[in-house]
Coordinates of C-alpha atoms and ligand atoms in Angstrom, one line a residue:
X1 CA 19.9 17.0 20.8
X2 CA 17.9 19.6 18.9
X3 CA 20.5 22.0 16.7
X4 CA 18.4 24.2 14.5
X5 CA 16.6 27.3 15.4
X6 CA 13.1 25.8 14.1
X7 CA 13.5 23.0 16.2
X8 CA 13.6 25.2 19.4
X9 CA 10.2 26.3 19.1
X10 CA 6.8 24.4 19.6
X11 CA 5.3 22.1 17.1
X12 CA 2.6 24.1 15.7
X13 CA 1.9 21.1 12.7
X14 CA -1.5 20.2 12.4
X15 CA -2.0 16.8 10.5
X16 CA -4.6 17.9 8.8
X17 CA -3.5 20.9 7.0
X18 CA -1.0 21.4 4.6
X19 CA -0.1 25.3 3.4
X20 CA -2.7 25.0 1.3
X21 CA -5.7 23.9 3.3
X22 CA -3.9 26.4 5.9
X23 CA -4.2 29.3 3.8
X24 CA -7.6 28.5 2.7
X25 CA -9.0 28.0 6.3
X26 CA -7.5 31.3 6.7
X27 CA -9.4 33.0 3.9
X28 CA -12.8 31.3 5.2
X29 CA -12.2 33.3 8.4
X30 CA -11.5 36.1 7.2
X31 CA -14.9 36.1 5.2
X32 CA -16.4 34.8 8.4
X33 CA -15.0 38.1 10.3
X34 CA -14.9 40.6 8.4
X35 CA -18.6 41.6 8.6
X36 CA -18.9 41.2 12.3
X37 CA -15.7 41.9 14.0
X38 CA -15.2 45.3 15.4
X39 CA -11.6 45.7 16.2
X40 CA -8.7 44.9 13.7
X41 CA -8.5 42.3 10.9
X42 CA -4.6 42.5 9.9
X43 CA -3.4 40.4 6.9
X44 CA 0.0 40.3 6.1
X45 CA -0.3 42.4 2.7
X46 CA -2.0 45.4 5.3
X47 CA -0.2 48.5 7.1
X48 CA 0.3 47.6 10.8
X49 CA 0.9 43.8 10.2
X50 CA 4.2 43.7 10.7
X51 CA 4.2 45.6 14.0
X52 CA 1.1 43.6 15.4
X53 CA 3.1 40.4 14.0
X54 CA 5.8 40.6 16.4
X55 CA 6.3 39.3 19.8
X56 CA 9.2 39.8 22.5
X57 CA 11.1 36.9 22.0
X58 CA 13.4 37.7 18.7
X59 CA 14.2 33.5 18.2
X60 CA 10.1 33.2 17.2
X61 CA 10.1 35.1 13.7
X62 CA 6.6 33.8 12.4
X63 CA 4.1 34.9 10.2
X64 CA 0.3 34.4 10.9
X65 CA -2.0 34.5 8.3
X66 CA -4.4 36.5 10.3
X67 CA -4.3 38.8 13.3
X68 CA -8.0 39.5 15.1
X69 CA -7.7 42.5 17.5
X70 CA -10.6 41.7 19.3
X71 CA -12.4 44.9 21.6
X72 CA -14.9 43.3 23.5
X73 CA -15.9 39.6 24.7
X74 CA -18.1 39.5 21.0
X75 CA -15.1 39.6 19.4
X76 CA -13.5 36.8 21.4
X77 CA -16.6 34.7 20.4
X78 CA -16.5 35.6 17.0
X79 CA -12.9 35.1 16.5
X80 CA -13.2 31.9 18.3
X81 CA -16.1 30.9 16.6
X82 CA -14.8 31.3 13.4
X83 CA -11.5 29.4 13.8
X84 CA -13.4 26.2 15.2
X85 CA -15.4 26.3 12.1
X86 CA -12.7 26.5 9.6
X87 CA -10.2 24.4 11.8
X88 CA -7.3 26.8 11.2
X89 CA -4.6 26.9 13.9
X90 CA -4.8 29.6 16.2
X91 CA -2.6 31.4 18.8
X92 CA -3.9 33.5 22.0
X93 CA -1.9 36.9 22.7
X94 CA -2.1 39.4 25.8
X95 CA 1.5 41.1 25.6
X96 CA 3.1 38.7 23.5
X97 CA 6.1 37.4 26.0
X98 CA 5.5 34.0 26.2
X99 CA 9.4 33.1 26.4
X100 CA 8.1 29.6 24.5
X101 CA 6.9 32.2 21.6
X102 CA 2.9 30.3 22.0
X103 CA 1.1 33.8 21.7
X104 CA 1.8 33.0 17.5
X105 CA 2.1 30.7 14.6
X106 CA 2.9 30.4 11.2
X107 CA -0.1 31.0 8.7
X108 CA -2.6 30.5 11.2
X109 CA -4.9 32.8 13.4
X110 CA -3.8 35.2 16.4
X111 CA -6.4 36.1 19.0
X112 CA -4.6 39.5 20.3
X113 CA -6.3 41.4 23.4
X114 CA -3.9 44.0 23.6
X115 CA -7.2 46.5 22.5
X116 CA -8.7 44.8 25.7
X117 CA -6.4 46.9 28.4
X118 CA -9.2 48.2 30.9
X119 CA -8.8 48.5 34.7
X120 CA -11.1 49.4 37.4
X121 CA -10.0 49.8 40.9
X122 CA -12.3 49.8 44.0
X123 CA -10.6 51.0 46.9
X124 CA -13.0 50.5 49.3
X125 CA -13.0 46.7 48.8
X126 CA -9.3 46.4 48.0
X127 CA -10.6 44.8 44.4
X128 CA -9.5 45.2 40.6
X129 CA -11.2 44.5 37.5
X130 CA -8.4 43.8 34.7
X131 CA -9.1 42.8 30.6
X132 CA -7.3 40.5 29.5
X133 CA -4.7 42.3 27.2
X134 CA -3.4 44.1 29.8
X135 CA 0.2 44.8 30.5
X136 CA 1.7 44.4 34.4
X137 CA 2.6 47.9 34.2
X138 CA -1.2 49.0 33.6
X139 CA -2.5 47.2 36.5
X140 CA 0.6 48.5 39.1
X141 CA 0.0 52.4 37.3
X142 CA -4.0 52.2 38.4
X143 CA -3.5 50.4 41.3
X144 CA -1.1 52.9 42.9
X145 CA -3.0 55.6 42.8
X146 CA -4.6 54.4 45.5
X147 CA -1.7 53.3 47.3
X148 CA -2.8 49.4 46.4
X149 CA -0.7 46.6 44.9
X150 CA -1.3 43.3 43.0
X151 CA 1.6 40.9 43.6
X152 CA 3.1 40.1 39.7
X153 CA 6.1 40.1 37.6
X154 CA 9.4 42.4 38.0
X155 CA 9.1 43.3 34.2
X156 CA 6.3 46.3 33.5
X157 CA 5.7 45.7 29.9
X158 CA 4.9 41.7 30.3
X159 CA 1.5 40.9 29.5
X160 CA -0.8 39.9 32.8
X161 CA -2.7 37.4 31.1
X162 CA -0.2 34.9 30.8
X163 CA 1.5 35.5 34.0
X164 CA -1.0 35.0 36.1
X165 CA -2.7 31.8 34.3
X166 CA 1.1 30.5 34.6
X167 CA 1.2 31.3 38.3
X168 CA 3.0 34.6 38.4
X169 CA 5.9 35.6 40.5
X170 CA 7.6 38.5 41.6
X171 CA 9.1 40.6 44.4
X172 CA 5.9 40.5 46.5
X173 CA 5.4 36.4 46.4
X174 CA 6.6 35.7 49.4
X175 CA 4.3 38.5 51.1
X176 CA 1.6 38.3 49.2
X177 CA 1.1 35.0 47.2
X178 CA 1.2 34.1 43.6
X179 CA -0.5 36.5 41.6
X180 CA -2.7 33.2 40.5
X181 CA -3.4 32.8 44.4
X182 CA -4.9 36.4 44.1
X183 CA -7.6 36.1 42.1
X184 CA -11.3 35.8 42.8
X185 CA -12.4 35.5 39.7
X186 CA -12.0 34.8 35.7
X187 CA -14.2 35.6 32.8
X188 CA -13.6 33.9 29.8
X189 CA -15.0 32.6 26.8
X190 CA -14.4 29.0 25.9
X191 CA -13.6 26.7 22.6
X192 CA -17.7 26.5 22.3
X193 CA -17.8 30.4 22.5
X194 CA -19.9 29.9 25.9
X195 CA -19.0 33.1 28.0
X196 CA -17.9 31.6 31.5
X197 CA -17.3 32.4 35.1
X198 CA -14.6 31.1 37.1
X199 CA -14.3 31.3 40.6
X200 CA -14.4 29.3 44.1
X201 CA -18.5 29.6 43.9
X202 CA -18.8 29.0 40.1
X203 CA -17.3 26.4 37.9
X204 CA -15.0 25.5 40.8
X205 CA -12.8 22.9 38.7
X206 CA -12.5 25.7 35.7
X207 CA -11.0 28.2 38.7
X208 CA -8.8 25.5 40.3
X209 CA -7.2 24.6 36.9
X210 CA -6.8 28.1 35.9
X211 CA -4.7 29.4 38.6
X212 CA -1.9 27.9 37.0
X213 CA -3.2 25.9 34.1
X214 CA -2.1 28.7 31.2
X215 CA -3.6 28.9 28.3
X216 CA -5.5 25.7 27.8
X217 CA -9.0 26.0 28.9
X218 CA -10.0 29.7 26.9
X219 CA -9.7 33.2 26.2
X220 CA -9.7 35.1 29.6
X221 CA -11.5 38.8 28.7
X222 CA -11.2 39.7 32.3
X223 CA -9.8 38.9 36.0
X224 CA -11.2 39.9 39.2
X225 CA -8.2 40.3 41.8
X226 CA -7.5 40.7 45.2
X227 CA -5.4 43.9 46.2
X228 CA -2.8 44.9 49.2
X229 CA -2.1 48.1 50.7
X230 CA 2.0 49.2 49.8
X231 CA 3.3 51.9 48.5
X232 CA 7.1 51.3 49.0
X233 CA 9.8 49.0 49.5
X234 CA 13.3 49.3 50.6
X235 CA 15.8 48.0 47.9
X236 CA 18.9 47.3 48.1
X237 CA 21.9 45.7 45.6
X238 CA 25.3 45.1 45.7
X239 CA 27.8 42.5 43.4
X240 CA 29.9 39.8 44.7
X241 CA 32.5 39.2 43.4
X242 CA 34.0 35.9 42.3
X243 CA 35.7 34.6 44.5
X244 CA 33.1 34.9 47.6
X245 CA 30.2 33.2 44.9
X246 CA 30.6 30.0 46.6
X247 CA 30.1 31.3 50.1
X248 CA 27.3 33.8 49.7
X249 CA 25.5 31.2 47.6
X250 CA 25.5 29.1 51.0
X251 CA 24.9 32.0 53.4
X252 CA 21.8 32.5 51.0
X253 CA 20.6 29.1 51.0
X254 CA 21.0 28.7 54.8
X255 CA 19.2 31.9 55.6
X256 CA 16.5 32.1 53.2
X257 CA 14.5 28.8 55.1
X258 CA 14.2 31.2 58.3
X259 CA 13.6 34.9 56.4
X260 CA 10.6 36.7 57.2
X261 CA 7.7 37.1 54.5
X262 CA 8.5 40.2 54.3
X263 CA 11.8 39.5 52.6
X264 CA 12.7 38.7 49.1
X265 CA 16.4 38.1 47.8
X266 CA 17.5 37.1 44.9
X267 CA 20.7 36.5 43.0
X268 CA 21.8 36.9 39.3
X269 CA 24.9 34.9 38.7
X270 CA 25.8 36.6 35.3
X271 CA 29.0 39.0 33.8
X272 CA 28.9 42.6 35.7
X273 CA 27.9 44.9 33.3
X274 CA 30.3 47.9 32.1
X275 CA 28.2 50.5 33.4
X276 CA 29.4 53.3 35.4
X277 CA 28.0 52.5 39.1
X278 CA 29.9 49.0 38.6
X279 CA 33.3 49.2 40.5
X280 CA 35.9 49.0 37.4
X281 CA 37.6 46.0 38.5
X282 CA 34.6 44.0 38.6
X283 CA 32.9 44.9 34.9
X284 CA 33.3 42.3 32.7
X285 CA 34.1 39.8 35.3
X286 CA 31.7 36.7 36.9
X287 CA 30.0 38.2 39.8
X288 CA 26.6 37.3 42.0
X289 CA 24.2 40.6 41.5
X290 CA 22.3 40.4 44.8
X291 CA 18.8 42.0 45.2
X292 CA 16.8 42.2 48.4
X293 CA 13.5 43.6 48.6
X294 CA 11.8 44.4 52.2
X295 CA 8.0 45.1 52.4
X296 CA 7.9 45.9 55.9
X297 CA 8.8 48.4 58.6
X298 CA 11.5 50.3 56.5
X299 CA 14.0 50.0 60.1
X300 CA 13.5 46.5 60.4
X301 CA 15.3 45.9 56.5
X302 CA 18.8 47.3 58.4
X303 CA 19.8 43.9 60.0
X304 CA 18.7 41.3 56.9
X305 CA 20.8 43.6 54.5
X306 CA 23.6 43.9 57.0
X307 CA 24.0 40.0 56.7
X308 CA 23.4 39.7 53.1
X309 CA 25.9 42.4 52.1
X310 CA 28.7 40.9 54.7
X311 CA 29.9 39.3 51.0
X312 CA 29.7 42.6 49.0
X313 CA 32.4 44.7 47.2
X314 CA 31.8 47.5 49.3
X315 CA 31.9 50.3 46.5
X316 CA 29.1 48.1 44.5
X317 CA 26.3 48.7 47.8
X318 CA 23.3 50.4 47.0
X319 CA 19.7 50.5 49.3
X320 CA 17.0 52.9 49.2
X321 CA 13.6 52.9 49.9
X322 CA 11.5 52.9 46.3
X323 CA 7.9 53.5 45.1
X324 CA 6.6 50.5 44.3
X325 CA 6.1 51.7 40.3
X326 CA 10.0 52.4 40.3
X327 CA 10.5 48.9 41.7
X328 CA 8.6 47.3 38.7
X329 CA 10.1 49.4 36.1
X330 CA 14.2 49.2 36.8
X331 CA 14.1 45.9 35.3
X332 CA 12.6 46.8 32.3
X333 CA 15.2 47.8 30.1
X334 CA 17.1 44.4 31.0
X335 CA 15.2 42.6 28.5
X336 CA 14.1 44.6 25.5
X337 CA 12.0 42.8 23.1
X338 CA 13.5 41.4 20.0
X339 CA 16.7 40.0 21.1
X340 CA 17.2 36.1 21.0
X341 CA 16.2 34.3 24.4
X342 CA 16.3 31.0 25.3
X343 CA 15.6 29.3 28.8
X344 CA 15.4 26.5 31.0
X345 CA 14.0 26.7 34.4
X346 CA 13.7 23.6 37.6
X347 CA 13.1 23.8 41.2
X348 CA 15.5 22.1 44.1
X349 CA 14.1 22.0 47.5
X350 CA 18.0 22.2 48.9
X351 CA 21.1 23.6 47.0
X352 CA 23.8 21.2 48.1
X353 CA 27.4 21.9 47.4
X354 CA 28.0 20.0 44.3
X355 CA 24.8 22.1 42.8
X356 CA 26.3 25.3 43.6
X357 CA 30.1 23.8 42.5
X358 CA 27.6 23.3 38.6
X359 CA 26.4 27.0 38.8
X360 CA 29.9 28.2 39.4
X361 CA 31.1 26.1 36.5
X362 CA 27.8 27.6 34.5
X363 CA 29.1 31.2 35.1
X364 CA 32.9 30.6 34.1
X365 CA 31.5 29.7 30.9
X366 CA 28.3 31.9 30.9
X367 CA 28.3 32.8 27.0
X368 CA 27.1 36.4 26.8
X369 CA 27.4 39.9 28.9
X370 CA 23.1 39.7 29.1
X371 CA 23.0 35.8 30.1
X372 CA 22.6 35.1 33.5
X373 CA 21.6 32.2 36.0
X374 CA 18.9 33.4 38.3
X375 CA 18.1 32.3 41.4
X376 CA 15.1 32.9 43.7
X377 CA 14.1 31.6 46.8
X378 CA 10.1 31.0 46.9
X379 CA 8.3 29.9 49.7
X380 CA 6.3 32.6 52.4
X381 CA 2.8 33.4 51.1
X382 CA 2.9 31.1 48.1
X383 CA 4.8 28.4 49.9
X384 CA 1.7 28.4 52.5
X385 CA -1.3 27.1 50.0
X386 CA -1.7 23.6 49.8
X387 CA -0.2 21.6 46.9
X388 CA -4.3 20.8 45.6
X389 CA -5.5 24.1 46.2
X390 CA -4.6 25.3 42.4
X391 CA -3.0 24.0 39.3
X392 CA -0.1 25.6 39.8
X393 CA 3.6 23.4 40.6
X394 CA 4.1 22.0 43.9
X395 CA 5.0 25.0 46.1
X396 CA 7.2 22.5 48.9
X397 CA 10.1 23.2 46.8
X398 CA 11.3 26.8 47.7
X399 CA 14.2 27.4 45.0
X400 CA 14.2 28.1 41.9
X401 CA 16.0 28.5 39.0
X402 CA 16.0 29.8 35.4
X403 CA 18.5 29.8 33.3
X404 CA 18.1 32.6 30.5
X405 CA 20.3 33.4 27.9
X406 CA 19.7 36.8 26.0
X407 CA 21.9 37.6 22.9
X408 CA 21.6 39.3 19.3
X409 CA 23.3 37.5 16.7
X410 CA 21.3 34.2 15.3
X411 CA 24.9 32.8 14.7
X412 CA 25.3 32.5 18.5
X413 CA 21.9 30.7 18.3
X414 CA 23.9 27.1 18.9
X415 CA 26.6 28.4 21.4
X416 CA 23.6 29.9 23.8
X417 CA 21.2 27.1 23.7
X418 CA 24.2 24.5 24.6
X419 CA 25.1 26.6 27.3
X420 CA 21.8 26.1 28.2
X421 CA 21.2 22.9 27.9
X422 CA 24.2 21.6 29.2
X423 CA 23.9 23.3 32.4
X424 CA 20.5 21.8 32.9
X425 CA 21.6 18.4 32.7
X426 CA 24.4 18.9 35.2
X427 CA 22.0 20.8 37.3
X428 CA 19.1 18.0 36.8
X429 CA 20.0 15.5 38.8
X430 CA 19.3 17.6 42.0
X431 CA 16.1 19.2 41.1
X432 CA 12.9 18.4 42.4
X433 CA 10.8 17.0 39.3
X434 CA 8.4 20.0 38.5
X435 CA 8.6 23.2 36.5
X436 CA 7.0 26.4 36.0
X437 CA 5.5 26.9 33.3
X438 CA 6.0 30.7 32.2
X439 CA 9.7 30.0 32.7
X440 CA 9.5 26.9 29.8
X441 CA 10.9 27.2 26.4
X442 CA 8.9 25.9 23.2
X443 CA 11.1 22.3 23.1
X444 CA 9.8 21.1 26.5
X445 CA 6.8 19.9 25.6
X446 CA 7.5 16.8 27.3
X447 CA 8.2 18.5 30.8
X448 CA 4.5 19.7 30.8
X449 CA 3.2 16.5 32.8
X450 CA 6.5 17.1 35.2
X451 CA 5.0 20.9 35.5
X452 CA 1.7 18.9 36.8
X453 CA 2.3 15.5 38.3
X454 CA -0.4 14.1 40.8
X455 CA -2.9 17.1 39.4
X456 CA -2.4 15.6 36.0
X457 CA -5.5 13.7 36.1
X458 CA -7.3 16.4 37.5
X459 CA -5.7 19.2 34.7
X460 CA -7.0 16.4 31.5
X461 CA -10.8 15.7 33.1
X462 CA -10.9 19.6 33.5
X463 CA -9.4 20.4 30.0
X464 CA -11.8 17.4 28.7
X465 CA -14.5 18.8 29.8
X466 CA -13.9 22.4 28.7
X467 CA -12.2 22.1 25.3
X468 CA -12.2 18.5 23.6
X469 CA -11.2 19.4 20.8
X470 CA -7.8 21.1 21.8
X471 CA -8.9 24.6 20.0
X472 CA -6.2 25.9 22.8
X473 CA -3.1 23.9 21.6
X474 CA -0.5 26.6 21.4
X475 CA 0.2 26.7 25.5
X476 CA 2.2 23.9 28.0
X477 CA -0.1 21.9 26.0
X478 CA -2.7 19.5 28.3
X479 CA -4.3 17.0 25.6
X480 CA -8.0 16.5 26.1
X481 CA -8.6 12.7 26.1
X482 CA -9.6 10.8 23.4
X483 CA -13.2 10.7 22.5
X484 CA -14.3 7.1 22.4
Ligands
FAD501 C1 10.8 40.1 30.1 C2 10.0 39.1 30.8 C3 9.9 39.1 32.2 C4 9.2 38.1 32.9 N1 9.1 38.2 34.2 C5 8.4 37.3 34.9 C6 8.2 37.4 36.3 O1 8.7 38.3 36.9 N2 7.4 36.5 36.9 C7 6.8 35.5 36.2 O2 6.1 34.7 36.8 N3 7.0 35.3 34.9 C8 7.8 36.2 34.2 N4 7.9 36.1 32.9 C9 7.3 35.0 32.2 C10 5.9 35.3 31.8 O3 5.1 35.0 32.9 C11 5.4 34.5 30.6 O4 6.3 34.7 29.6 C12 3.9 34.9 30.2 O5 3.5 33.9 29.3 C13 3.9 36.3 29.6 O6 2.5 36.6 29.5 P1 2.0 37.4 28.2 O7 0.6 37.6 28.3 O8 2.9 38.5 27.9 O9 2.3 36.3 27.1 P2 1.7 36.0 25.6 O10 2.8 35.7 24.8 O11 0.8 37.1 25.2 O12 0.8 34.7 25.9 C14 1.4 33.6 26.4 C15 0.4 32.5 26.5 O13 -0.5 32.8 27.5 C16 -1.8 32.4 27.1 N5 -2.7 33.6 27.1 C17 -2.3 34.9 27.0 N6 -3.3 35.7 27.1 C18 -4.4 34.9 27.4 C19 -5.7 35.2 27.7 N7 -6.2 36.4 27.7 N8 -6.6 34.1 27.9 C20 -6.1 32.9 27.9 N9 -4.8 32.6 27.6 C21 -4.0 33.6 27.4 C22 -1.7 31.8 25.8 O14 -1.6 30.4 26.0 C23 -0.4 32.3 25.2 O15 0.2 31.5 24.3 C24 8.6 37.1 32.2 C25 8.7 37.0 30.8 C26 9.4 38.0 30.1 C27 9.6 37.9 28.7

């Protein structure tokens, strides 16, 4: 059982370096830099360090040593190049939400893109062309104007980069695919600086293993992906309250095997929030939030919501029809950066009784008003490419869950993470062995095989081949092989 804060988050020690030799190899790159790079050099003693030093997740509180705002691909070979030659530890950042906190590291280097936020849309071949420090709400804001989508995250200010080498999920998944299954293409520049394609024609292993792979193989400067016409959605919410939990969570689970593509609901088992559209005998008490999304003919939503609100507290019921930009922004204020997170995520490919009897026990003693058990059901698009087609988890099993707790005070730091982790063993027992790997915390290092299983081999020859020395270490770590 791990009790203290720092042991929450990854290992960044590297053998070979004490603070010392640390803060030396970070002086040599500086030197190194400083008369080629072009964007930013940030050190902590300079103005703007402290901002750029920050990422989402409150719990990871480092301090590089150096921060390289790269602009353009010659800065990502610079920066690169520099840190393999001095051997200091370095960190890769696109919007810095890695819940695991990878995107930094104490005294070491950050490569940051988020000067690198360009994106080109061609209509006429339903195409984008995205840099890799872009944020989700960039790509759905240029996208739109054209009445074209790219199937992400539900949060507008996480970065793109690491959702979609993660996999990348969101409302239009079951429609559309992973956002991983919707790109053509990578650029990227790799641990030997060599600037690299990726895609089904060129370097065919390097594009398999990155749809899903993370951060282990380089520094993506740009994606090449595959667009859909939308420009709505109909929404719809309601809350459930306690007492019907247990039998919505098995209408849910029943129903969702037979729902058309077309259809995404998913459930939030948390506290109901003391806001003023929350019926007042509900707030503060355990409820199931239920959201549907329906990407089709707006008339054909009626009947799926009908069924999924048969469970509802009538005065909680909301549905409209929503621009697609409103959809990816209501959840935004739900997780503001800086507050404490921790998480702990598994699939099941049924949810038996006894599994929802543990998540009703989970919310009875769910530690905090922002915590919450979500649930989603996968399958559709994403569930339709085969298990070798891409890095990514084993699609066959549809549900999933992540378990997130969100609070302020870093005295609640051991009451949270218990919560966490004692739900998860209950839960564990039922879940199919896999993971994904944008919903992993830093102390799961030893899940990251489970995240890969039969395309394990595959993920070390590819990450072998492409960077043997493990320059990208600060990700769902895949260890090159020994050199003989
Ligand atoms: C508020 C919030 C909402 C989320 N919602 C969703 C969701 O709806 N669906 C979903 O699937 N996930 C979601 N996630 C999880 C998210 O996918 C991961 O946290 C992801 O890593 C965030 O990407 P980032 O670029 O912001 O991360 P960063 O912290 O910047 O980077 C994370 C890691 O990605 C790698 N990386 C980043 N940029 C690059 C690059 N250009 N080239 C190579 N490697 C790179 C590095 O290994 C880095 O350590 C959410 C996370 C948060 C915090």
């Amino acid at each position: 059982m791990l009790d203290s804060f720092t042991n929450l988050m990854p290992s960044q020690s590297n053998p070979a370096q004490d603070s010392r030799e640390q803060s030396q190899a970070c002086q040599e790159t500086y030197s190194s830099l400083r008369h080629q790079f072009k964007g930013d050099l940030l050190r902590p003693s300079d103005l703007g360090y402290e901002e750029a030093r920050t990422i989402w997740n409150g719990m990871v509180a480092q301090k590089p040593g150096l921060i390289a705002r790269c602009i353009d691909v010659s800065d990502v070979q610079a920066a690169i190049g520099a840190a393999t030659d001095t051997g200091i530890l370095s960190a890769v950042r696109c919007g810095g939400h890695s819940l695991a906190g990878f995107s930094t590291c104490d005294g070491g280097l950050v490569i940051d893109l988020s000067r690198m936020r360009d994106v080109t849309v061609d209509p006429d071949t339903r195409r984008a062309r995205v840099s890799g420090g872009c944020l989700l709400g960039s790509i759905d804001t240029n996208t739109q104007k054209t009445g074209l989508v790219f199937p992400s995250g539900v949060v507008s200010h996480t970065g793109a980069s690491g959702l979609i080498l993660g996999g990348g999920t969101g409302w239009l998944t079951r429609r559309f695919g992973l956002s991983c299954d919707n790109v053509e293409c990578f650029a990227l520049v790799t641990a030997d600086k060599s600037v690299l394609r990726a895609s089904a024609k060129e370097n065919a292993d390097l594009f398999w293993a990155l749809r899903g792979g993370g951060g282990n193989f380089g520094v993506v400067t740009e994606f090449e992906l595959k667009l859909h016409l939308l420009k709505s959605v109909v929404f719809a919410e309601g809350l459930i309250p306690e007492a019907r939990i247990r039998q919505l969570l098995k209408c849910w689970r029943d129903f969702m095997a037979q729902a058309p593509f077309d259809l995404k609901w998913n459930l939030d088992l948390r506290l109901a929030p003391h806001k003023e559209r929350v019926p007042a005998e509900l707030r503060g008490r355990p409820v199931a939030v239920t959201s549907l999304v329906w990407t089709g003919a707006p008339e054909s939503a009626r009947r799926y919501f009908k069924y999924a609100f048969s469970h509802c507290h009538p005065d909680s019921v909301r549905s409209q029809t929503l621009s697609f930009l409103h959809l990816q922004t209501m959840a935004d204020s739900d997780f503001p950066p800086g507050r404490r997170y921790y998480t702990k995520s598994g699939y099941f490919q049924y949810v038996d009784d006894v599994t929802i009897e543990s998540f009703l026990e989970g919310l009875a003693a769910i530690p905090s008003p922002e915590t919450q058990i979500e649930l989603a059901y996968l399958g559709g698009a994403a569930g339709q490419v085969a298990a070798d087609e891409t890095a990514f988890g084993d699609r066959s099993a549809p549900f999933i869950t992540n378990l997130l707790a969100n609070w302020t005070d870093a005295s609640a730091d051991a009451l949270h993470t218990s919560w966490i982790r004692s739900l998860f063993q209950k839960l564990r027992p039922a879940m199919k062995p896999g993971v994904y790997v944008n919903f992993m915390s830093g102390d799961e290092q030893d899940r990251v095989h489970e995240a890969y299983q039969h395309r394990w081999e595959r993920m070390v020859a590819v990450k072998t081949h492409y960077d043997p020395g493990n320059f990208f270490c600060l990700n769902q770590n895949v260890q090159p092989r020994k050199r003989e």
